[in-house]
JSON list of C-alpha atoms in Angstrom, two decimals:
[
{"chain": "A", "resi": 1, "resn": "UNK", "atom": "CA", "xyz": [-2.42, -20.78, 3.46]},
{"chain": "A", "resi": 2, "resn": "UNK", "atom": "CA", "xyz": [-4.98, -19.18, 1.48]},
{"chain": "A", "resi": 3, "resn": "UNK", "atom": "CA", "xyz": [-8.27, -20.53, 0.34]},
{"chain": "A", "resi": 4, "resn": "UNK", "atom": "CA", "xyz": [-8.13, -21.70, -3.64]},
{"chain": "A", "resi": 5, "resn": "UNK", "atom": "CA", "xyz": [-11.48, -20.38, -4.30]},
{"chain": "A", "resi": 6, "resn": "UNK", "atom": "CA", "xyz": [-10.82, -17.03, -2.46]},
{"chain": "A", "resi": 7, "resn": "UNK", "atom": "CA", "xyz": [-7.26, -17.02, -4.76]},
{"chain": "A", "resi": 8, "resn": "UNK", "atom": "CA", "xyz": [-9.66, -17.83, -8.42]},
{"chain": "A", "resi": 9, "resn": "UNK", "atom": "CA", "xyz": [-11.99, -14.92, -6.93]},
{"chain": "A", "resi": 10, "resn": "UNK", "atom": "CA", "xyz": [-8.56, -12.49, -6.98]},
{"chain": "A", "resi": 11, "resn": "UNK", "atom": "CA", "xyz": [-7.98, -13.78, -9.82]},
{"chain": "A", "resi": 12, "resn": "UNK", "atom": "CA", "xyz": [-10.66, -13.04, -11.98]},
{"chain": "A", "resi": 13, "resn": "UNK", "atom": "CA", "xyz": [-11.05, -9.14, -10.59]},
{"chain": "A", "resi": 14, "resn": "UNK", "atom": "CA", "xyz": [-7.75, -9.01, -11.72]},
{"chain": "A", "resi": 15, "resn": "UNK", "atom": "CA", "xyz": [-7.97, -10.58, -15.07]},
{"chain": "A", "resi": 16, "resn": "UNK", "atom": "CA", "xyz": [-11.42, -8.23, -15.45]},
{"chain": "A", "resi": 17, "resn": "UNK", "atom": "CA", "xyz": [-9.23, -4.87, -14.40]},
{"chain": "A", "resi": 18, "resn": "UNK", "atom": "CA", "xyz": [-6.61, -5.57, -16.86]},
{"chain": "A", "resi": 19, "resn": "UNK", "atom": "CA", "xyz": [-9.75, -5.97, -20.15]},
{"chain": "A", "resi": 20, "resn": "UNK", "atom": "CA", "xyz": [-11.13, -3.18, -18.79]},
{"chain": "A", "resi": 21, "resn": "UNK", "atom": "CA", "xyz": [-8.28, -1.03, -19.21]},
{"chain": "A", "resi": 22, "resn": "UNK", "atom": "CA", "xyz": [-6.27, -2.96, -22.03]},
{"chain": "A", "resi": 23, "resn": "UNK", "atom": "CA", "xyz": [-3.80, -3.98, -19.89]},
{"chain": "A", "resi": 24, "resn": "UNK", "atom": "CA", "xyz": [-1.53, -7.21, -20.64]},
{"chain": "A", "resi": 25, "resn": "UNK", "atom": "CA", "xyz": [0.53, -7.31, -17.63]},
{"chain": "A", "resi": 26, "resn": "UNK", "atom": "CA", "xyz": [0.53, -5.33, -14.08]},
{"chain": "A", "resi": 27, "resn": "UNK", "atom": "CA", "xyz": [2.43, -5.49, -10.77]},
{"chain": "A", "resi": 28, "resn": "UNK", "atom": "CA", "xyz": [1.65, -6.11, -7.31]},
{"chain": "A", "resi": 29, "resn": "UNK", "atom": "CA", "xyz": [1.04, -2.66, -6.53]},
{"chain": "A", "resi": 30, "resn": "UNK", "atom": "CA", "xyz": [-1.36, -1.52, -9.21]},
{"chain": "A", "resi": 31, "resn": "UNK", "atom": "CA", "xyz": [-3.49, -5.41, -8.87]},
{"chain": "A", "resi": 32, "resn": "UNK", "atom": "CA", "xyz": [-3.42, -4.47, -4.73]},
{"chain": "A", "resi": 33, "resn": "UNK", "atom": "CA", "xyz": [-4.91, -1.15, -5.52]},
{"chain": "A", "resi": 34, "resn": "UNK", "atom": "CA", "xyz": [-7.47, -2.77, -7.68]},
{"chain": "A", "resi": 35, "resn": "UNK", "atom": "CA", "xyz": [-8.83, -5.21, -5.38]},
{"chain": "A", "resi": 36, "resn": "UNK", "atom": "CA", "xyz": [-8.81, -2.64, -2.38]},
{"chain": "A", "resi": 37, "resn": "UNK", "atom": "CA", "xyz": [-11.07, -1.10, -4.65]},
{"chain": "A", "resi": 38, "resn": "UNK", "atom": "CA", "xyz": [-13.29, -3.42, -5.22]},
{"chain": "A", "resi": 39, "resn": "UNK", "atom": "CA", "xyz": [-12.97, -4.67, -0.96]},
{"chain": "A", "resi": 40, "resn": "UNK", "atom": "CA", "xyz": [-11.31, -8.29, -1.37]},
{"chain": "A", "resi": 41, "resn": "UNK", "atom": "CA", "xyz": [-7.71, -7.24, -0.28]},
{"chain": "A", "resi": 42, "resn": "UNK", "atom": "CA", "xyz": [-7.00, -4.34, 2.03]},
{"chain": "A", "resi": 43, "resn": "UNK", "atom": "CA", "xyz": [-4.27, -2.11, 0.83]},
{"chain": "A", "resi": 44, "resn": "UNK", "atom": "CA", "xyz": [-1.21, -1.25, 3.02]},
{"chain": "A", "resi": 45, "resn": "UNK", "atom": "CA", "xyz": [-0.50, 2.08, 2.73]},
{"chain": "A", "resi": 46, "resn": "UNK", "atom": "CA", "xyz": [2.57, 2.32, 4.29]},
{"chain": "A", "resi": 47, "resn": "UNK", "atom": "CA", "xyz": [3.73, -0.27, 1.64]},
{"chain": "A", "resi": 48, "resn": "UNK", "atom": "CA", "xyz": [1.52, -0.10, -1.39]},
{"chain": "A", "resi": 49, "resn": "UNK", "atom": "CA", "xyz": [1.09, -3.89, -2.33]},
{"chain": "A", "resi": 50, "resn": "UNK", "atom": "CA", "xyz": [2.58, -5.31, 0.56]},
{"chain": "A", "resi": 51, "resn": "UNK", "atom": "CA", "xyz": [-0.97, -7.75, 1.77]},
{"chain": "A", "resi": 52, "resn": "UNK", "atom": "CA", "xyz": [-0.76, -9.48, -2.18]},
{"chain": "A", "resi": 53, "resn": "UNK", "atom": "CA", "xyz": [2.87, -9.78, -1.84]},
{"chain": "A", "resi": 54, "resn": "UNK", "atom": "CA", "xyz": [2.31, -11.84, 0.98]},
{"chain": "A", "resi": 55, "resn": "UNK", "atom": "CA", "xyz": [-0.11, -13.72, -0.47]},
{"chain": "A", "resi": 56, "resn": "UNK", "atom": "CA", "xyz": [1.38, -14.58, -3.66]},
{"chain": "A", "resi": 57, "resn": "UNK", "atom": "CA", "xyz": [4.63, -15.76, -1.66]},
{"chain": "A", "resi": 58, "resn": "UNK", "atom": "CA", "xyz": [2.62, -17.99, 0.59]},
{"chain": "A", "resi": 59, "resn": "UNK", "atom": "CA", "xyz": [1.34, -19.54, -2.78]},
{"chain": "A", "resi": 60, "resn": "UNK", "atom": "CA", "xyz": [4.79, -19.55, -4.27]},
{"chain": "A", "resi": 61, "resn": "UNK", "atom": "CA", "xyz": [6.38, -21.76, -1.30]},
{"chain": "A", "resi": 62, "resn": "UNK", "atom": "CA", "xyz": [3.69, -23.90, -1.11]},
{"chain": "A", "resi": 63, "resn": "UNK", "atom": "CA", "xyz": [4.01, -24.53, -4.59]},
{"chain": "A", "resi": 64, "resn": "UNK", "atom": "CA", "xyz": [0.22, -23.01, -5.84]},
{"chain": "A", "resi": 65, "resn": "UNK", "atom": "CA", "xyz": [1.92, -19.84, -7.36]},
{"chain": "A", "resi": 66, "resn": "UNK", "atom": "CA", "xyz": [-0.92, -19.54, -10.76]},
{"chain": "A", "resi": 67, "resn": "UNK", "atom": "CA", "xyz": [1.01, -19.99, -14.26]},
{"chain": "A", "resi": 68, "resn": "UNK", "atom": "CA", "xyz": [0.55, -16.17, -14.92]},
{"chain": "A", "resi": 69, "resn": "UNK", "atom": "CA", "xyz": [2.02, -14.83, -11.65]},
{"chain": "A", "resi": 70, "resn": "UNK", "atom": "CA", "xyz": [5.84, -14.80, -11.52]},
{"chain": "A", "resi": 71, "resn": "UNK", "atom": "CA", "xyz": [8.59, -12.75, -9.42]},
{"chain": "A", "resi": 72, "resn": "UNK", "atom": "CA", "xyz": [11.26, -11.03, -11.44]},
{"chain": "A", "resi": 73, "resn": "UNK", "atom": "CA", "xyz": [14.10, -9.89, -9.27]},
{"chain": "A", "resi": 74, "resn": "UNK", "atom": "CA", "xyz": [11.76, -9.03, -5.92]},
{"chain": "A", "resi": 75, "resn": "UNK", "atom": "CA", "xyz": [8.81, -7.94, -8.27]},
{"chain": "A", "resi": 76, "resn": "UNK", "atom": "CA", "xyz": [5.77, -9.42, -8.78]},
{"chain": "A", "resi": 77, "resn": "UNK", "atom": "CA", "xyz": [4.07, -9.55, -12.47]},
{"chain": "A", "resi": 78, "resn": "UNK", "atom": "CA", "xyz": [0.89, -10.33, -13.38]},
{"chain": "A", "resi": 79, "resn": "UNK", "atom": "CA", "xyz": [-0.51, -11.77, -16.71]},
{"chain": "A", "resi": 80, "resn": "UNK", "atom": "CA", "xyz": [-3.74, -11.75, -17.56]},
{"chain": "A", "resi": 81, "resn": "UNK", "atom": "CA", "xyz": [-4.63, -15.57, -17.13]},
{"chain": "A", "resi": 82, "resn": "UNK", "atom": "CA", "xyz": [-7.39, -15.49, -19.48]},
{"chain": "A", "resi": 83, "resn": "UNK", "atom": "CA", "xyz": [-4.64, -14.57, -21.90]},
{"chain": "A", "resi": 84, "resn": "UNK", "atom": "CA", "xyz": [-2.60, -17.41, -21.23]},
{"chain": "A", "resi": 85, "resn": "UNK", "atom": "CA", "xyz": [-5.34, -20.37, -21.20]},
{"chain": "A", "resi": 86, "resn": "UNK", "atom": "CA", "xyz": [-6.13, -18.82, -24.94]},
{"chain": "A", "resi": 87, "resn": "UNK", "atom": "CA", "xyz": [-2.65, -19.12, -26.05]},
{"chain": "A", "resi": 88, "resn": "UNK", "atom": "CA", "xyz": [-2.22, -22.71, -24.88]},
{"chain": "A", "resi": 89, "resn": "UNK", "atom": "CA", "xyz": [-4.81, -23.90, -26.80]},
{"chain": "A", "resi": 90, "resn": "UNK", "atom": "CA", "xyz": [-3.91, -22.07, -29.80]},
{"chain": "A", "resi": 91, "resn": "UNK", "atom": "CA", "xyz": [-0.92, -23.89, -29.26]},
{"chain": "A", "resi": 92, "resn": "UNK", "atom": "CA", "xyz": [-2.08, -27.03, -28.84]},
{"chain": "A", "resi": 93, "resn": "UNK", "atom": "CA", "xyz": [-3.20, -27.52, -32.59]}
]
């Protein structure tokens, strides 16, 4: 299983990618190329996105899968999280 901290580090480069290029939602493939970039998650390049996939299902069947993160018929989306805390507490009142 993946370390939590290590998963809030991926996290947040991926939440910064998306405000830096306006970006409300990406998939596996475009977040994997982002944090190959930026050296936290080798890229496969056999299988583009293939070392997050794995990742996010380890977190998915051991229940840690973030709020934001969800699999739509075998693909993976990703919201920005930042995003999401906003709207809850917009909601909230």
């Amino acid at each position: 299983m993946a370390n939590l901290e290590y998963v809030k580090h991926i996290q947040t480069c991926i939440d910064e990618y998306m405000v830096r290029t306006g970006k409300h939602e990406i998939n596996e493939m475009e977040a994997n190329i982002e944090l190959a970039r930026v050296g936290l998650l080798n890229d496969d390049m056999r299988h583009p996105g293939e070392p997050l996939r794995e990742l996010l299902i380890s977190l998915r069947d051991s229940n840690l899968l973030p709020q934001n993160i969800r699999q739509v018929f075998g693909s993976w989306k990703i919201k920005n999280s930042r995003t999401l805390q906003k709207m809850i507490q917009i909601m909230q009142f």
